[in-house]
XYZ file of C-alpha atoms in Angstrom:
675
model
C 98.760 76.343 -42.206
C 99.235 77.052 -38.483
C 97.710 80.149 -36.810
C 101.245 81.413 -36.132
C 102.225 81.319 -39.818
C 98.917 82.862 -40.862
C 99.398 85.791 -38.484
C 102.950 86.299 -39.746
C 101.550 86.366 -43.274
C 98.898 88.862 -42.175
C 101.544 91.202 -40.728
C 103.425 91.125 -44.039
C 100.252 91.800 -46.026
C 98.998 94.753 -43.954
C 100.157 98.110 -45.371
C 102.308 100.221 -43.093
C 101.401 103.747 -42.139
C 98.229 104.035 -40.084
C 98.509 100.455 -38.837
C 100.380 100.123 -35.533
C 104.067 99.340 -36.021
C 105.426 95.904 -35.323
C 105.562 95.162 -31.633
C 102.798 97.701 -30.885
C 99.721 96.211 -29.246
C 96.495 96.470 -31.211
C 94.049 97.388 -28.477
C 93.902 99.011 -25.036
C 93.857 96.589 -22.172
C 90.664 95.123 -20.805
C 91.968 93.596 -17.577
C 95.214 92.131 -16.391
C 93.934 88.602 -15.669
C 95.255 86.177 -18.300
C 92.519 83.972 -19.751
C 92.852 80.384 -20.873
C 94.737 80.664 -24.137
C 94.549 84.441 -24.097
C 97.461 86.781 -23.518
C 97.473 89.831 -21.259
C 96.574 93.035 -23.076
C 98.326 96.392 -23.092
C 97.623 99.955 -24.222
C 97.396 100.431 -27.936
C 95.656 102.241 -30.727
C 92.313 102.078 -32.514
C 93.117 104.865 -34.923
C 91.749 102.874 -37.844
C 88.313 102.921 -36.277
C 88.545 106.626 -35.502
C 88.309 105.916 -31.773
C 89.964 107.875 -28.998
C 91.673 105.841 -26.271
C 90.836 107.886 -23.177
C 87.248 108.992 -22.752
C 86.367 108.856 -19.063
C 87.807 109.688 -15.699
C 88.763 106.852 -13.404
C 88.802 106.436 -9.647
C 92.081 105.160 -8.252
C 90.660 103.031 -5.470
C 88.186 100.184 -5.572
C 87.029 100.051 -1.975
C 85.096 97.306 -0.247
C 82.901 99.143 2.223
C 83.345 97.687 5.679
C 79.928 98.984 6.698
C 78.044 96.880 4.116
C 74.847 95.868 5.941
C 74.586 92.110 6.305
C 71.328 90.313 5.579
C 70.660 86.611 5.853
C 68.353 84.546 3.693
C 66.296 83.824 6.828
C 65.714 87.553 7.355
C 64.744 87.949 3.693
C 62.220 85.107 3.933
C 60.784 86.528 7.149
C 60.321 89.945 5.538
C 58.579 88.473 2.488
C 56.224 86.393 4.641
C 55.427 89.377 6.889
C 54.400 91.401 3.806
C 52.443 88.539 2.222
C 54.793 88.344 -0.756
C 54.791 84.897 -2.329
C 58.229 83.543 -3.212
C 59.910 80.514 -4.699
C 63.177 79.258 -3.207
C 65.572 78.958 -6.154
C 69.175 77.818 -6.439
C 70.990 81.108 -5.796
C 68.045 83.504 -5.554
C 64.534 83.856 -4.198
C 61.938 84.430 -6.943
C 59.000 86.799 -6.382
C 56.500 88.553 -8.701
C 58.101 91.733 -10.015
C 56.661 94.932 -8.475
C 57.766 96.858 -11.568
C 55.424 95.275 -14.138
C 51.705 94.563 -14.353
C 52.449 91.025 -15.546
C 52.976 88.969 -12.401
C 54.517 86.164 -14.423
C 57.621 88.364 -14.711
C 59.951 87.507 -11.860
C 62.200 89.533 -9.615
C 65.257 87.720 -8.238
C 66.731 88.376 -4.779
C 70.259 87.113 -4.160
C 70.252 84.850 -1.096
C 73.731 85.969 -0.034
C 73.693 89.739 -0.576
C 70.002 90.623 -0.802
C 70.503 92.495 -4.090
C 67.618 92.214 -6.525
C 67.185 92.174 -10.288
C 64.044 92.370 -12.425
C 64.916 90.633 -15.704
C 62.040 92.260 -17.578
C 62.913 95.882 -16.735
C 66.597 95.337 -15.792
C 66.031 97.352 -12.603
C 68.366 96.324 -9.798
C 69.375 97.516 -6.364
C 70.217 96.680 -2.770
C 68.062 94.923 -0.190
C 67.373 98.269 1.517
C 66.204 99.744 -1.794
C 63.915 96.769 -2.303
C 62.341 97.425 1.101
C 61.909 101.095 0.152
C 60.166 100.036 -3.067
C 57.788 97.771 -1.152
C 56.921 100.578 1.266
C 56.331 102.948 -1.647
C 54.132 100.387 -3.397
C 52.053 99.956 -0.245
C 51.849 103.699 0.393
C 50.766 104.538 -3.156
C 48.289 101.673 -3.207
C 49.024 100.976 -6.865
C 49.344 97.672 -8.696
C 52.952 98.198 -9.726
C 55.694 100.853 -9.728
C 56.471 102.586 -13.010
C 59.908 101.236 -14.073
C 60.848 104.464 -15.880
C 60.251 106.516 -12.747
C 62.047 103.989 -10.562
C 65.129 103.861 -12.806
C 66.487 107.212 -11.588
C 65.693 106.317 -7.968
C 67.557 103.012 -8.099
C 70.519 104.197 -10.195
C 73.630 104.847 -8.096
C 76.015 104.967 -11.025
C 78.199 107.982 -11.706
C 77.487 109.198 -15.271
C 81.238 109.453 -15.894
C 81.874 106.035 -14.412
C 79.652 104.019 -16.680
C 78.750 103.929 -20.324
C 79.259 107.439 -21.705
C 77.842 108.747 -25.003
C 81.331 108.469 -26.441
C 81.428 104.819 -25.408
C 78.128 104.288 -27.247
C 79.657 105.964 -30.288
C 82.685 103.670 -30.181
C 80.465 100.594 -30.000
C 78.344 101.812 -32.924
C 81.378 102.625 -35.091
C 83.008 99.245 -34.554
C 79.792 97.270 -34.987
C 78.785 99.096 -38.179
C 82.230 98.631 -39.707
C 82.368 94.952 -38.741
C 81.385 92.350 -41.368
C 79.440 89.105 -41.149
C 81.565 86.099 -42.007
C 79.271 85.003 -44.833
C 79.894 88.405 -46.480
C 83.688 88.062 -46.404
C 85.776 86.862 -49.290
C 86.472 83.144 -48.915
C 90.227 83.663 -48.552
C 89.764 86.392 -45.904
C 87.327 84.254 -43.923
C 89.705 81.280 -44.042
C 92.627 83.448 -42.878
C 90.744 84.885 -39.907
C 89.308 81.542 -38.831
C 92.770 79.991 -38.940
C 94.202 82.839 -36.858
C 91.713 82.105 -34.076
C 91.614 78.296 -34.537
C 87.903 78.358 -35.382
C 88.166 76.791 -38.836
C 85.578 74.170 -37.866
C 83.051 76.767 -36.655
C 80.638 77.322 -39.545
C 79.201 80.661 -40.586
C 75.678 79.788 -39.479
C 76.864 79.257 -35.883
C 78.756 82.563 -35.957
C 75.682 84.310 -37.325
C 73.398 82.759 -34.696
C 75.560 84.131 -31.889
C 76.063 87.488 -33.648
C 79.824 87.149 -34.162
C 81.353 89.508 -36.736
C 84.831 90.338 -38.025
C 86.450 93.767 -37.734
C 88.560 93.689 -40.885
C 90.971 96.619 -40.299
C 92.643 94.633 -37.504
C 91.361 91.128 -38.346
C 89.566 90.854 -34.992
C 86.559 88.852 -33.848
C 83.673 90.972 -32.536
C 81.379 89.480 -29.869
C 78.230 91.547 -29.190
C 76.611 92.230 -25.825
C 72.869 92.473 -26.314
C 70.407 93.696 -23.712
C 68.301 90.763 -22.463
C 65.342 93.157 -22.291
C 65.031 94.376 -25.871
C 68.093 92.940 -27.672
C 69.594 96.412 -28.071
C 73.385 96.738 -28.255
C 74.974 97.323 -24.821
C 78.626 96.709 -25.570
C 81.261 94.735 -27.447
C 84.217 92.476 -26.838
C 86.968 92.391 -29.469
C 89.435 89.538 -29.705
C 92.626 90.191 -31.649
C 95.672 88.035 -32.342
C 99.289 89.083 -32.234
C 102.533 87.232 -32.770
C 105.419 87.296 -30.309
C 108.441 85.231 -31.292
C 107.051 81.704 -31.789
C 103.788 82.151 -29.882
C 100.387 83.654 -30.613
C 98.730 85.832 -27.958
C 95.042 86.684 -28.006
C 94.137 90.127 -26.697
C 90.713 91.180 -25.419
C 89.216 94.668 -25.471
C 85.776 95.522 -24.103
C 83.385 98.457 -24.362
C 82.260 99.833 -21.968
C 84.998 99.616 -19.299
C 85.682 96.126 -17.887
C 83.999 96.620 -14.502
C 80.732 97.410 -16.321
C 80.994 94.568 -18.826
C 78.507 92.041 -17.412
C 77.737 89.982 -20.502
C 76.818 86.317 -20.587
C 77.714 85.571 -24.181
C 74.970 83.419 -25.674
C 72.180 84.770 -23.446
C 70.124 86.025 -26.394
C 70.205 82.555 -28.004
C 68.725 81.074 -24.837
C 65.236 79.568 -24.972
C 62.808 80.201 -22.111
C 62.256 76.469 -21.603
C 65.928 75.428 -21.674
C 66.929 73.593 -18.498
C 70.530 72.601 -19.267
C 73.516 74.817 -20.033
C 77.267 74.459 -20.507
C 79.283 77.397 -19.178
C 82.708 78.087 -20.698
C 85.411 80.670 -20.049
C 85.771 81.785 -23.680
C 83.310 82.747 -26.374
C 85.000 80.513 -28.969
C 84.568 77.534 -26.627
C 80.833 78.239 -26.373
C 80.579 78.277 -30.163
C 82.350 74.905 -30.346
C 80.133 73.227 -27.727
C 76.878 74.503 -29.220
C 77.799 73.535 -32.767
C 78.916 70.036 -31.770
C 76.106 69.210 -29.332
C 73.239 71.658 -29.859
C 73.180 72.290 -26.088
C 72.671 75.827 -24.800
C 76.039 77.400 -24.004
C 77.221 80.616 -22.384
C 80.618 82.225 -21.806
C 81.635 84.174 -18.712
C 82.625 87.827 -19.271
C 85.964 87.569 -17.424
C 86.905 83.948 -17.903
C 88.067 82.046 -14.841
C 88.880 85.193 -12.875
C 85.360 86.070 -11.757
C 81.674 85.090 -11.805
C 79.826 88.347 -10.967
C 76.816 87.693 -8.693
C 74.793 90.088 -10.870
C 74.664 87.326 -13.506
C 73.228 84.621 -11.223
C 69.543 85.481 -11.867
C 70.012 84.711 -15.576
C 71.116 81.177 -14.646
C 68.238 80.394 -12.288
C 66.132 78.588 -14.910
C 68.698 75.804 -15.383
C 68.332 72.537 -13.493
C 71.716 71.292 -14.704
C 74.851 73.403 -15.235
C 78.072 71.938 -16.613
C 81.211 74.020 -16.037
C 83.826 73.420 -18.751
C 86.228 76.270 -18.138
C 89.481 74.998 -19.602
C 92.160 72.353 -19.591
C 94.374 73.177 -16.596
C 94.160 73.062 -12.806
C 93.380 76.767 -12.433
C 90.256 76.232 -14.514
C 89.396 73.221 -12.346
C 89.780 75.277 -9.156
C 87.634 78.068 -10.608
C 84.962 75.514 -11.543
C 84.739 74.296 -7.959
C 84.540 77.856 -6.597
C 81.875 78.980 -9.071
C 79.778 75.876 -8.385
C 79.371 77.091 -4.796
C 77.698 80.275 -6.032
C 75.532 78.382 -8.486
C 74.541 75.671 -5.943
C 76.605 72.501 -6.136
C 73.510 70.293 -6.298
C 72.889 71.229 -9.942
C 76.499 71.622 -11.114
C 78.780 69.181 -12.904
C 82.455 69.801 -13.628
C 84.811 68.741 -16.414
C 88.143 67.666 -14.937
C 91.091 68.679 -17.168
C 92.979 65.850 -18.839
C 94.382 64.533 -22.099
C 90.992 63.146 -23.111
C 89.136 66.271 -21.996
C 90.919 69.359 -23.419
C 89.185 72.716 -23.784
C 86.050 72.638 -25.996
C 87.571 74.327 -29.064
C 90.570 72.003 -29.035
C 88.278 68.979 -28.577
C 86.314 70.032 -31.667
C 89.524 70.472 -33.686
C 90.706 67.003 -32.617
C 87.442 65.453 -33.734
C 86.507 64.259 -30.245
C 82.928 63.457 -29.282
C 81.863 66.442 -27.165
C 78.612 64.786 -26.094
C 80.620 61.901 -24.678
C 82.951 64.302 -22.861
C 80.005 66.146 -21.289
C 78.510 62.865 -20.083
C 81.791 62.155 -18.280
C 81.436 65.292 -16.136
C 81.646 64.877 -12.350
C 79.055 66.051 -9.794
C 80.299 69.171 -7.997
C 79.157 67.956 -4.593
C 79.631 64.617 -2.851
C 77.970 63.748 0.460
C 81.087 61.942 1.582
C 84.290 60.399 0.304
C 84.381 56.732 1.093
C 87.380 55.492 -0.866
C 90.519 56.469 -2.711
C 88.732 55.657 -5.961
C 86.827 58.949 -5.769
C 90.088 60.846 -5.284
C 92.163 58.924 -7.785
C 91.791 61.267 -10.771
C 92.434 64.389 -8.710
C 95.586 62.912 -7.183
C 96.825 62.053 -10.670
C 96.060 65.605 -11.794
C 98.144 66.976 -8.920
C 101.088 64.740 -9.870
C 100.745 65.517 -13.563
C 100.634 69.307 -13.121
C 103.210 70.012 -10.422
C 103.922 73.568 -11.605
C 100.257 74.564 -11.490
C 99.747 72.883 -8.121
C 102.649 74.943 -6.735
C 100.642 78.125 -7.407
C 101.269 81.550 -8.938
C 104.948 82.466 -9.229
C 106.408 85.785 -8.123
C 108.011 87.769 -10.936
C 109.958 90.153 -8.682
C 111.127 87.582 -6.108
C 112.511 84.536 -7.935
C 114.288 83.326 -4.790
C 110.913 83.145 -3.058
C 109.733 80.781 -5.804
C 112.642 78.447 -5.049
C 111.493 78.117 -1.447
C 107.693 78.486 -1.365
C 107.320 77.274 -5.001
C 104.348 79.626 -5.499
C 101.318 81.355 -4.012
C 98.464 78.895 -3.402
C 94.803 79.362 -2.561
C 93.469 78.296 0.832
C 96.703 78.866 2.759
C 97.522 81.111 5.718
C 100.810 83.040 5.668
C 102.151 84.725 8.814
C 104.509 87.639 8.138
C 106.526 89.393 10.817
C 109.507 91.707 11.211
C 110.919 94.380 13.540
C 109.192 97.741 13.859
C 110.450 100.118 11.167
C 111.999 97.361 9.063
C 109.635 97.981 6.120
C 107.046 95.226 6.642
C 104.173 97.126 4.999
C 106.341 98.286 2.100
C 107.615 94.774 1.408
C 104.261 93.036 1.743
C 102.784 95.703 -0.537
C 105.195 94.780 -3.341
C 104.819 91.072 -2.504
C 101.034 91.320 -3.038
C 101.293 93.714 -6.010
C 103.525 91.217 -7.821
C 100.773 88.577 -7.588
C 97.996 91.046 -8.395
C 99.763 92.055 -11.615
C 99.525 88.393 -12.656
C 95.760 88.342 -12.170
C 95.413 87.290 -8.518
C 92.267 89.062 -7.261
C 93.545 90.895 -4.189
C 92.002 92.759 -1.244
C 93.950 94.871 1.219
C 92.918 95.383 4.829
C 95.339 98.030 6.037
C 94.339 99.177 9.530
C 97.587 100.995 10.286
C 98.214 102.830 6.992
C 95.283 104.603 5.345
C 94.276 103.543 1.837
C 95.439 106.715 0.075
C 98.983 106.366 1.411
C 98.994 102.636 0.705
C 97.773 103.204 -2.856
C 100.463 105.831 -3.356
C 103.135 103.338 -2.270
C 101.741 100.612 -4.535
C 101.422 102.970 -7.504
C 105.080 103.974 -7.078
C 106.090 100.293 -6.911
C 103.928 99.573 -9.947
C 105.310 102.397 -12.118
C 108.896 102.058 -10.807
C 109.300 105.831 -10.837
C 108.642 108.878 -8.671
C 105.395 110.218 -10.101
C 105.496 113.319 -7.882
C 108.322 114.474 -10.119
C 106.431 113.549 -13.322
C 102.798 114.526 -12.684
C 102.078 114.600 -16.403
C 102.446 110.786 -16.386
C 100.101 110.246 -13.442
C 96.926 109.636 -15.476
C 98.705 107.171 -17.746
C 99.980 105.042 -14.851
C 96.778 105.453 -12.824
C 94.795 104.088 -15.781
C 97.028 101.013 -15.922
C 96.980 100.598 -12.145
C 93.189 100.790 -12.053
C 92.899 97.783 -14.341
C 94.448 95.547 -11.667
C 91.985 93.294 -9.773
C 92.752 95.193 -6.561
C 90.361 96.223 -3.771
C 90.729 97.945 -0.408
C 88.797 97.628 2.835
C 87.654 100.977 4.201
C 88.486 100.062 7.803
C 91.132 102.031 9.701
C 92.326 101.644 13.264
C 91.070 99.014 15.708
C 88.359 96.767 14.276
C 86.092 93.959 15.399
C 87.087 90.586 13.957
C 83.485 89.745 13.001
C 83.152 92.902 10.874
C 86.415 92.144 9.106
C 85.466 88.522 8.397
C 82.019 89.563 7.125
C 83.668 92.018 4.730
C 86.138 89.373 3.548
C 83.339 86.879 2.940
C 81.387 89.520 1.026
C 84.431 90.324 -1.118
C 85.060 86.649 -1.927
C 81.441 86.245 -3.059
C 81.200 89.506 -5.020
C 84.697 89.790 -6.517
C 86.107 86.235 -6.266
C 89.009 87.467 -4.142
C 91.949 85.016 -4.045
C 94.297 86.878 -1.682
C 93.529 88.958 1.433
C 96.234 90.901 3.300
C 95.546 91.885 6.910
C 97.972 94.478 8.281
C 98.014 93.783 11.147
C 96.603 91.335 13.710
C 97.155 93.656 16.676
C 94.404 95.954 15.322
C 91.915 93.061 15.636
C 92.480 93.063 19.413
C 90.500 96.212 20.186
C 89.052 97.882 23.256
C 86.415 95.193 23.814
C 89.168 92.702 24.682
C 90.859 94.789 27.380
C 89.541 92.556 30.144
C 90.130 89.307 28.267
C 93.137 87.053 28.048
C 94.983 88.639 25.116
C 96.636 85.370 24.122
C 93.295 83.562 24.059
C 91.847 86.387 21.953
C 94.754 86.186 19.519
C 94.371 82.402 19.251
C 90.692 82.844 18.443
C 91.449 85.438 15.733
C 94.184 83.344 14.131
C 91.869 80.329 14.173
C 89.121 82.371 12.509
C 91.445 83.438 9.673
C 92.680 79.851 9.300
C 89.090 78.614 8.968
C 88.218 81.381 6.498
C 91.222 80.594 4.278
C 90.366 76.898 4.135
C 86.612 77.201 3.638
C 86.785 80.083 1.136
C 89.802 78.726 -0.771
C 91.360 82.164 -0.347
C 94.961 82.868 0.665
C 95.228 85.051 3.787
C 98.457 86.903 4.576
C 98.436 88.049 8.200
C 100.976 90.558 9.479
C 101.861 90.116 13.172
C 104.300 92.255 15.155
C 107.059 90.309 16.916
C 107.517 90.255 20.650
C 110.282 92.421 22.083
C 113.706 90.883 21.406
C 117.264 91.987 22.098
C 118.650 94.134 19.287
C 121.557 91.766 18.718
C 119.325 88.744 18.109
C 117.657 87.736 14.897
C 113.962 86.918 14.962
C 112.831 83.314 14.976
C 109.452 81.637 14.573
C 109.129 81.747 18.355
C 109.502 85.552 18.176
C 105.969 85.964 16.800
C 103.824 87.758 19.369
C 101.407 85.569 21.342
C 101.249 81.836 21.826
C 102.513 79.158 19.480
C 99.085 78.818 17.791
C 99.895 81.399 15.100
C 102.914 79.483 13.811
C 101.115 76.144 14.225
C 98.072 77.229 12.200
C 100.132 78.921 9.477
C 101.095 77.183 6.259
C 103.951 79.633 5.710
C 105.929 81.841 8.090
C 107.948 84.715 6.586
C 110.297 86.865 8.664
C 111.769 90.154 7.459
C 115.142 90.218 9.213
C 116.773 93.564 9.913
C 119.757 92.599 11.989
C 123.492 92.794 11.395
C 124.979 89.592 10.083
C 127.849 88.107 12.012
C 129.677 87.446 8.746
C 129.513 90.987 7.369
C 127.713 94.327 7.186
C 124.024 94.495 8.043
C 121.421 93.869 5.341
C 117.735 93.160 5.314
C 116.875 89.669 4.236
C 113.735 87.532 4.055
C 113.628 84.251 5.920
C 111.152 81.479 5.120
C 111.025 79.620 8.441
C 108.005 77.418 7.709
C 106.704 75.950 4.455
C 103.976 73.346 4.840
C 103.751 72.720 1.063
C 107.044 70.832 0.774
C 109.132 71.773 3.807
C 111.763 73.894 2.049
C 113.032 76.783 4.175
C 115.789 79.284 3.571
C 116.876 82.894 3.444
C 117.726 85.439 0.757
C 118.842 89.036 0.765
C 116.808 92.147 -0.037
C 118.009 95.507 -1.295
C 115.740 98.496 -0.840
C 115.416 101.068 -3.627
C 114.160 104.232 -1.961
C 113.162 106.020 -5.157
C 110.791 103.239 -6.273
C 110.004 101.850 -2.772
C 110.862 98.358 -3.998
C 112.923 95.448 -2.715
C 115.141 93.472 -5.059
C 116.491 90.145 -3.962
C 120.215 89.372 -3.883
C 122.006 86.172 -2.981
C 123.779 86.328 0.355
C 125.159 83.820 2.743
C 123.156 83.207 5.867
C 124.958 83.717 9.188
C 126.469 80.490 10.496
C 124.332 80.563 13.646
C 121.096 80.403 11.615
C 120.329 76.789 10.727
C 118.049 76.519 7.732
C 116.743 73.211 6.427
C 116.405 72.303 2.784
C 114.227 69.242 2.365
C 114.425 69.144 -1.405
C 118.003 68.761 -2.649
C 117.373 68.386 -6.354
C 118.731 71.052 -8.714
C 120.379 72.718 -5.750
C 123.649 74.651 -5.807
C 125.764 75.878 -2.872
C 124.664 79.449 -3.581
C 120.982 78.530 -3.441
C 121.303 76.853 -0.039
C 122.538 79.320 2.602
C 123.251 76.584 5.093
C 122.286 72.993 5.759
C 121.298 71.283 8.906
């Protein structure tokens, strides 16, 4: 029986009353990023477990501090040598004897990129500056090691209400104690649940080894998060299934809150002498790989959306890491990005394909997982000498055209027809007349993508973050919250779950500081989209005596290089040069030299001029599209109450000549004019 039919049967069997009504989500949301095979989660109810939904206060903004002190690995090495601290140069971290234990075999790991440290034995962690303070204190006290219990309060910078509260501990304990081991379930119940989650071939001994239980009231899988220090319970992830029409969605819920859930599932099964690991994006995939091959496996806490640097020290012992994150191109892109953090020299990747599906599906199909793992590709090549090395990737691009096109906009379908989607590694130039609503539009443009799981960072140098967040929250809720303050907490909770961050810069800024912050954000939070509003604020006082066009060319070139090397989309807002009021803006209207439009992959223009064929309306013009050449124009209607733009089909003015390279599936209404 299929999982869909089993879940339908389950819904009919469950008694009504305390159970959530049909159509009601089972659990509160964990994060908005869809996982491979998992659906996005929404607010719900855990009344059966006696658990309250809201138990902590939340901050609205997640800010990336622009003043984050930069430290290089060379400076770290120099400091360690100057203080006679022996170190080993690892893959992602430097290894030194831990100053928090008497046993010098216990290692402390210092991240080569950020300088943050972690002692795996005591779980103490902190910044590079705090590490230096600890070394000075150790030298001043003249003791053999620093007491970890005393140092815990010194190194902790966590708000008690922002982390794991006593109520959160109580929720974890209640769920875990009420959950049942699979070997203790009735045979029919165990078969039903395994079918719901497509884990029928995962035996009970494997589930027991990894600590997986079943929460019977909602027929959910329970994945534990154990402390690597003493195997105590630190949190839980629940996976539930729900049926929508003819599809099954899997919903994740985590305790404590998602930003504090830093679990490598499978870490407690790890042996100290293991040197090879397979990393997956889902816990069920890890179970499948380990059962079929016996190889050590781990699952990332947030799937393909993020690899937190805090987890890198736990992966230092492995000489070979195979990334098998899924069966589509987004998983393949994530694999290549994560391999950079892990050091490409030790990483191998599984390219998606018919013969290499995701691990759980491969197990169900009876494929040889050992053979699939042996077919993995090295993450790094010294050079590409022939088409043969590119052949499979080119085929993958042709086979998965929709995924190659990028993330689609939900609020701007006409934009999808032209740009096809939002792709990593591109540079988009956005311009429009002063007062036309550039910031408001680009805010909704970016919010649309962020709501679909695109990790986003805003650099707003003209509008402060509080005002920007207010605009985005209004666009997100589609209502005026100032008139309904009782709903603010509800919408703020949902808004906070978005993978959205803000730079703390305001006013004129140095380009180097901005780029350093962007690079830091990409490493720490796996940012996929950066919005810079606007370029003119990069041209500060220090450039007064310089050629302003040369300075602008340098800045545009720097953002172009960053986008390509970091595989991160950069949207750069540039004011237009002064034009006559009766003229519409063109690509040549962008302020500065032609370099901006030449370097850009996409050029978007927010037009706010009267049309010769009728009354004036704002419309968005795509005047450059490097992906496939399609350009065009579509109308926008501004809703003042929700601060949103909705697209409407209009005819372009006859004097504006817009090319359409692709003519397939095209109607007269979709093509404003043809050259």
